[in-house]
CSV table of C-alpha atoms in Angstrom, one decimal:
chain,number,residue,atom,x,y,z
A,444,UNK,CA,0.0,0.0,0.0
A,445,UNK,CA,0.9,3.6,-0.4
A,446,UNK,CA,0.9,6.0,2.6
A,447,UNK,CA,0.5,9.7,2.2
A,448,UNK,CA,1.0,11.9,5.3
A,449,UNK,CA,0.1,15.6,4.9
A,450,UNK,CA,0.4,18.5,7.3
A,451,UNK,CA,-1.0,21.9,6.1
A,452,UNK,CA,-1.3,25.3,7.7
A,453,UNK,CA,-2.7,28.7,6.8
A,454,UNK,CA,-2.4,32.1,8.4
A,455,UNK,CA,-4.3,35.1,7.0
A,456,UNK,CA,-4.9,38.6,8.1
A,457,UNK,CA,-7.1,41.1,6.2
A,458,UNK,CA,-6.8,44.6,7.6
A,459,UNK,CA,-8.4,47.9,6.5
A,460,UNK,CA,-5.6,50.4,7.3
A,461,UNK,CA,-7.6,53.5,6.3
A,462,UNK,CA,-10.7,54.5,4.3
A,463,UNK,CA,-8.7,54.0,1.1
A,464,UNK,CA,-6.1,51.4,2.0
A,465,UNK,CA,-6.4,47.6,2.7
A,466,UNK,CA,-3.6,45.2,3.7
A,467,UNK,CA,-3.8,41.4,3.1
A,468,UNK,CA,-1.2,39.1,4.6
A,469,UNK,CA,-1.2,35.3,4.0
A,470,UNK,CA,1.1,32.4,4.7
A,471,UNK,CA,0.5,28.8,3.8
A,472,UNK,CA,2.6,25.7,4.5
A,473,UNK,CA,2.5,22.2,3.3
A,474,UNK,CA,4.5,19.2,4.5
A,475,UNK,CA,4.0,15.9,2.7
A,476,UNK,CA,5.6,12.5,2.9
A,477,UNK,CA,4.8,9.7,0.5
A,478,UNK,CA,5.7,6.2,1.4
A,479,UNK,CA,5.3,4.9,-2.2
A,480,UNK,CA,3.7,1.6,-3.1
A,481,UNK,CA,5.9,-1.1,-4.6
A,482,UNK,CA,4.7,-3.5,-7.3
A,483,UNK,CA,8.4,-4.6,-7.6
A,484,UNK,CA,10.4,-4.1,-4.4
A,485,UNK,CA,12.3,-0.8,-4.5
A,486,UNK,CA,10.8,0.3,-7.8
A,487,UNK,CA,9.2,3.6,-6.7
A,488,UNK,CA,11.0,6.3,-4.7
A,489,UNK,CA,9.8,7.8,-1.4
A,490,UNK,CA,9.1,11.5,-1.5
A,491,UNK,CA,9.2,14.4,1.0
A,492,UNK,CA,7.8,17.8,0.0
A,493,UNK,CA,7.8,21.1,1.9
A,494,UNK,CA,6.1,24.2,0.5
A,495,UNK,CA,6.2,27.7,1.9
A,496,UNK,CA,4.1,30.5,0.3
A,497,UNK,CA,4.0,33.9,2.1
A,498,UNK,CA,2.1,36.8,0.4
A,499,UNK,CA,1.6,40.5,1.2
A,500,UNK,CA,-0.8,42.7,-0.8
A,501,UNK,CA,-1.6,46.4,-0.5
A,502,UNK,CA,-4.8,47.7,-2.2
A,503,UNK,CA,-5.4,51.5,-2.5
A,504,UNK,CA,-8.6,53.2,-3.8
A,505,UNK,CA,-7.3,56.4,-5.2
A,506,UNK,CA,-10.7,57.5,-6.5
A,507,UNK,CA,-14.0,55.8,-7.3
A,508,UNK,CA,-12.7,54.7,-10.7
A,509,UNK,CA,-9.0,54.1,-9.9
A,510,UNK,CA,-7.6,51.2,-7.8
A,511,UNK,CA,-4.0,50.1,-7.5
A,512,UNK,CA,-2.7,46.8,-6.1
A,513,UNK,CA,0.9,45.8,-5.1
A,514,UNK,CA,1.9,42.3,-4.0
A,515,UNK,CA,5.1,40.7,-2.9
A,516,UNK,CA,5.1,36.9,-3.1
A,517,UNK,CA,7.7,34.3,-2.1
A,518,UNK,CA,7.5,30.6,-3.0
A,519,UNK,CA,9.8,27.8,-1.8
A,520,UNK,CA,9.2,24.2,-2.8
A,521,UNK,CA,11.6,21.7,-1.4
A,522,UNK,CA,11.4,18.1,-2.7
A,523,UNK,CA,13.5,15.1,-1.9
A,524,UNK,CA,13.1,11.8,-3.7
A,525,UNK,CA,15.1,8.9,-2.3
A,526,UNK,CA,15.2,5.1,-2.9
A,527,UNK,CA,12.9,3.1,-0.6
A,528,UNK,CA,14.7,0.9,1.9
A,529,UNK,CA,14.4,-2.3,-0.1
A,530,UNK,CA,15.8,-0.9,-3.3
A,531,UNK,CA,19.0,-2.4,-4.8
A,532,UNK,CA,22.0,-0.2,-5.0
A,533,UNK,CA,22.5,0.5,-8.7
A,534,UNK,CA,19.7,0.5,-11.4
A,535,UNK,CA,19.8,-3.0,-13.0
A,536,UNK,CA,18.5,-3.5,-16.6
A,537,UNK,CA,18.1,-6.7,-18.5
A,538,UNK,CA,17.1,-5.3,-21.9
A,539,UNK,CA,13.4,-5.7,-21.0
A,540,UNK,CA,13.7,-9.4,-20.4
A,541,UNK,CA,12.8,-8.7,-16.8
A,542,UNK,CA,11.4,-5.6,-15.1
A,543,UNK,CA,14.3,-3.3,-14.2
A,544,UNK,CA,15.4,-3.3,-10.5
A,545,UNK,CA,15.5,-0.2,-8.4
A,546,UNK,CA,14.1,3.3,-9.2
A,547,UNK,CA,15.3,5.4,-12.1
A,548,UNK,CA,19.0,6.2,-12.2
A,549,UNK,CA,18.5,9.9,-11.4
A,550,UNK,CA,17.2,9.0,-7.9
A,551,UNK,CA,17.9,10.5,-5.4
A,552,UNK,CA,16.8,14.0,-6.4
A,553,UNK,CA,17.1,17.0,-4.0
A,554,UNK,CA,15.6,20.2,-5.4
A,555,UNK,CA,14.8,23.6,-3.7
A,556,UNK,CA,13.5,26.2,-6.2
A,557,UNK,CA,12.8,29.7,-4.8
A,558,UNK,CA,10.7,32.4,-6.5
A,559,UNK,CA,10.7,36.1,-5.4
A,560,UNK,CA,7.9,37.9,-7.2
A,561,UNK,CA,6.8,41.6,-6.7
A,562,UNK,CA,3.9,42.6,-8.9
A,563,UNK,CA,1.7,45.7,-9.3
A,564,UNK,CA,-1.4,46.7,-11.2
A,565,UNK,CA,-3.4,49.9,-11.8
A,566,UNK,CA,-7.0,49.8,-12.9
A,567,UNK,CA,-8.9,52.9,-14.2
A,568,UNK,CA,-12.6,52.7,-15.2
A,569,UNK,CA,-14.6,55.5,-16.7
A,570,UNK,CA,-17.2,55.8,-19.5
A,571,UNK,CA,-16.8,53.0,-22.0
A,572,UNK,CA,-13.2,52.1,-21.1
A,573,UNK,CA,-11.7,50.0,-18.4
A,574,UNK,CA,-7.9,50.5,-18.6
A,575,UNK,CA,-5.4,48.2,-16.9
A,576,UNK,CA,-1.6,48.3,-16.7
A,577,UNK,CA,0.7,46.3,-14.6
A,578,UNK,CA,3.9,44.3,-14.1
A,579,UNK,CA,5.3,41.2,-12.5
A,580,UNK,CA,9.0,40.6,-11.9
A,581,UNK,CA,10.2,37.1,-10.9
A,582,UNK,CA,13.6,36.2,-9.5
A,583,UNK,CA,14.0,32.5,-10.1
A,584,UNK,CA,16.4,30.3,-8.2
A,585,UNK,CA,16.9,26.6,-8.7
A,586,UNK,CA,19.2,24.8,-6.3
A,587,UNK,CA,19.6,21.0,-6.2
A,588,UNK,CA,21.4,17.8,-6.8
A,589,UNK,CA,20.4,15.7,-9.8
A,590,UNK,CA,22.3,13.5,-12.3
A,591,UNK,CA,21.4,10.7,-14.7
A,592,UNK,CA,23.0,7.9,-12.6
A,593,UNK,CA,23.6,8.8,-8.9
A,594,UNK,CA,23.7,5.2,-7.7
A,595,UNK,CA,25.1,3.6,-10.9
A,596,UNK,CA,23.6,1.7,-13.7
A,597,UNK,CA,24.3,-1.9,-14.8
A,598,UNK,CA,23.1,-3.3,-18.1
A,599,UNK,CA,22.8,-7.0,-18.8
A,600,UNK,CA,22.0,-8.0,-22.4
A,601,UNK,CA,22.3,-10.9,-24.8
A,602,UNK,CA,26.1,-11.0,-24.8
A,603,UNK,CA,29.1,-13.3,-24.3
A,604,UNK,CA,27.1,-16.1,-25.9
A,605,UNK,CA,24.4,-16.0,-23.2
A,606,UNK,CA,21.0,-14.4,-22.8
A,607,UNK,CA,20.4,-11.4,-20.6
A,608,UNK,CA,18.9,-13.3,-17.6
A,609,UNK,CA,21.8,-15.8,-17.6
A,610,UNK,CA,24.3,-12.9,-17.6
A,611,UNK,CA,22.3,-11.3,-14.6
A,612,UNK,CA,22.6,-14.6,-12.7
A,613,UNK,CA,26.3,-14.9,-13.4
A,614,UNK,CA,27.0,-11.2,-12.6
A,615,UNK,CA,28.5,-10.3,-16.0
A,616,UNK,CA,27.1,-7.0,-17.2
A,617,UNK,CA,27.6,-5.7,-20.7
A,618,UNK,CA,28.0,-2.1,-19.5
A,619,UNK,CA,27.9,0.3,-16.6
A,620,UNK,CA,27.5,4.0,-15.9
A,621,UNK,CA,27.9,6.2,-12.8
A,622,UNK,CA,28.0,10.0,-12.2
A,623,UNK,CA,31.1,11.4,-10.5
A,624,UNK,CA,32.2,14.9,-9.6
A,625,UNK,CA,30.3,17.9,-8.2
A,626,UNK,CA,26.6,17.5,-9.1
A,627,UNK,CA,25.2,20.4,-7.1
A,628,UNK,CA,23.9,23.3,-9.2
A,629,UNK,CA,22.4,26.7,-8.5
A,630,UNK,CA,20.8,28.5,-11.4
A,631,UNK,CA,19.5,32.1,-11.3
A,632,UNK,CA,17.5,34.1,-13.8
A,633,UNK,CA,14.7,36.7,-14.2
A,634,UNK,CA,11.3,36.4,-15.8
A,635,UNK,CA,9.2,39.6,-16.3
A,636,UNK,CA,5.8,40.6,-17.5
A,637,UNK,CA,4.7,44.1,-18.5
A,638,UNK,CA,1.2,44.6,-19.8
A,639,UNK,CA,-1.5,47.1,-20.7
A,640,UNK,CA,-5.1,46.4,-21.6
A,641,UNK,CA,-8.4,48.2,-22.5
A,642,UNK,CA,-11.8,46.7,-22.1
A,643,UNK,CA,-14.1,48.7,-24.4
A,644,UNK,CA,-17.9,48.6,-24.4
A,645,UNK,CA,-19.3,49.3,-27.8
A,646,UNK,CA,-23.0,50.0,-27.2
A,647,UNK,CA,-24.9,47.7,-24.9
A,648,UNK,CA,-24.3,44.4,-26.7
A,649,UNK,CA,-20.6,44.3,-27.6
A,650,UNK,CA,-17.4,44.3,-25.5
A,651,UNK,CA,-13.8,44.2,-26.8
A,652,UNK,CA,-10.7,43.3,-24.9
A,653,UNK,CA,-7.4,44.6,-26.2
A,654,UNK,CA,-4.1,43.5,-24.6
A,655,UNK,CA,-0.4,43.8,-25.2
A,656,UNK,CA,2.0,41.8,-23.1
A,657,UNK,CA,5.8,41.9,-23.0
A,658,UNK,CA,7.5,38.9,-21.4
A,659,UNK,CA,11.3,38.9,-21.4
A,660,UNK,CA,13.2,36.0,-19.8
A,661,UNK,CA,16.9,36.2,-19.1
A,662,UNK,CA,19.3,33.3,-19.5
A,663,UNK,CA,19.9,31.2,-16.4
A,664,UNK,CA,23.3,31.7,-14.8
A,665,UNK,CA,25.0,29.0,-12.6
A,666,UNK,CA,26.3,30.6,-9.5
A,667,UNK,CA,29.6,28.8,-9.5
A,668,UNK,CA,30.2,29.0,-13.2
A,669,UNK,CA,29.9,25.2,-13.7
A,670,UNK,CA,27.5,25.5,-16.6
A,671,UNK,CA,27.0,28.0,-19.4
A,672,UNK,CA,23.6,28.5,-21.1
A,673,UNK,CA,24.2,29.1,-24.9
A,674,UNK,CA,21.8,32.1,-25.4
A,675,UNK,CA,21.8,35.6,-24.0
A,676,UNK,CA,18.2,36.5,-23.4
A,677,UNK,CA,14.7,35.5,-24.6
A,678,UNK,CA,13.8,39.2,-24.9
A,679,UNK,CA,11.6,39.4,-28.0
A,680,UNK,CA,8.3,38.0,-26.5
A,681,UNK,CA,5.7,40.6,-27.4
A,682,UNK,CA,2.3,39.1,-27.3
A,683,UNK,CA,-0.9,40.8,-28.5
A,684,UNK,CA,-4.2,39.4,-27.3
A,685,UNK,CA,-7.8,40.3,-28.1
A,686,UNK,CA,-11.2,39.1,-27.1
A,687,UNK,CA,-14.8,39.9,-28.1
A,688,UNK,CA,-18.1,39.2,-26.4
A,689,UNK,CA,-21.4,40.0,-28.1
A,690,UNK,CA,-25.0,39.5,-26.8
A,691,UNK,CA,-27.1,37.7,-29.4
A,692,UNK,CA,-30.7,38.7,-30.0
A,693,UNK,CA,-33.4,37.6,-27.7
A,694,UNK,CA,-32.4,34.7,-25.4
A,695,UNK,CA,-30.1,33.0,-27.8
A,696,UNK,CA,-27.0,33.6,-25.6
A,697,UNK,CA,-23.6,35.3,-25.9
A,698,UNK,CA,-21.0,34.9,-28.7
A,699,UNK,CA,-17.4,34.9,-27.5
A,700,UNK,CA,-14.1,34.8,-29.4
A,701,UNK,CA,-10.4,35.3,-28.6
A,702,UNK,CA,-7.0,35.4,-30.1
A,703,UNK,CA,-3.6,35.4,-28.4
A,704,UNK,CA,0.1,34.7,-28.7
A,705,UNK,CA,1.7,32.8,-25.8
A,706,UNK,CA,5.4,32.0,-25.2
A,707,UNK,CA,6.6,28.9,-23.5
A,708,UNK,CA,8.7,29.0,-20.3
A,709,UNK,CA,12.3,28.1,-20.1
A,710,UNK,CA,12.4,25.1,-17.8
A,711,UNK,CA,15.1,25.1,-15.1
A,712,UNK,CA,16.5,21.6,-15.5
């Protein structure tokens, strides 16, 4: 059987500081341990996860039609994947003649990504327009230990005039791999968003949304100079977006449509 043990906590404070100002504070915590099920002994790793998410938001009502919001967020997600106690030392493969023994070769994995994220937004409504402008700046940190073959890898195949299972029984592998050296890495980069939008009401039946988003992402840098990422900056991500909503005659419903450009993230591997 698989056993999942969770502890969660949440603290929240909503405070009206003045007639125009509100302050929202929030902190959530998650601790999870997974004692994984094993169809084959030692096949699945056990996992420990710890998550911290503090937030602070200030909202100001400058006028009846103008509101600003500023938030600072911090996310930390620590995860540790380790072989369960009955796992064999190295990963053992028999060219699919038998199910491989042990978890994947990259286990154990120890990761601790951090994200610092200030963000702000200003909304102005009046007449037929609802204008929005804002930004979000993320400082991304990835710290951890991960390789292809921490514990080693032994491959038994049809070789030496024998089949793979016989070579396994005799202890004569065809090949082996293991990772050596310093495997700890710490990557740092920035991901930013700057946007402006207008929600325009055309008459009583038609609404248009017009957006433009700029989303530059800098190249990750390894803090000890152990890796070099071969591009300078992904800084040409300009994304127009538009949407339309129109009320149809009578009770026939609402017609909606949208178009947008989206850019994929650069994954911190």
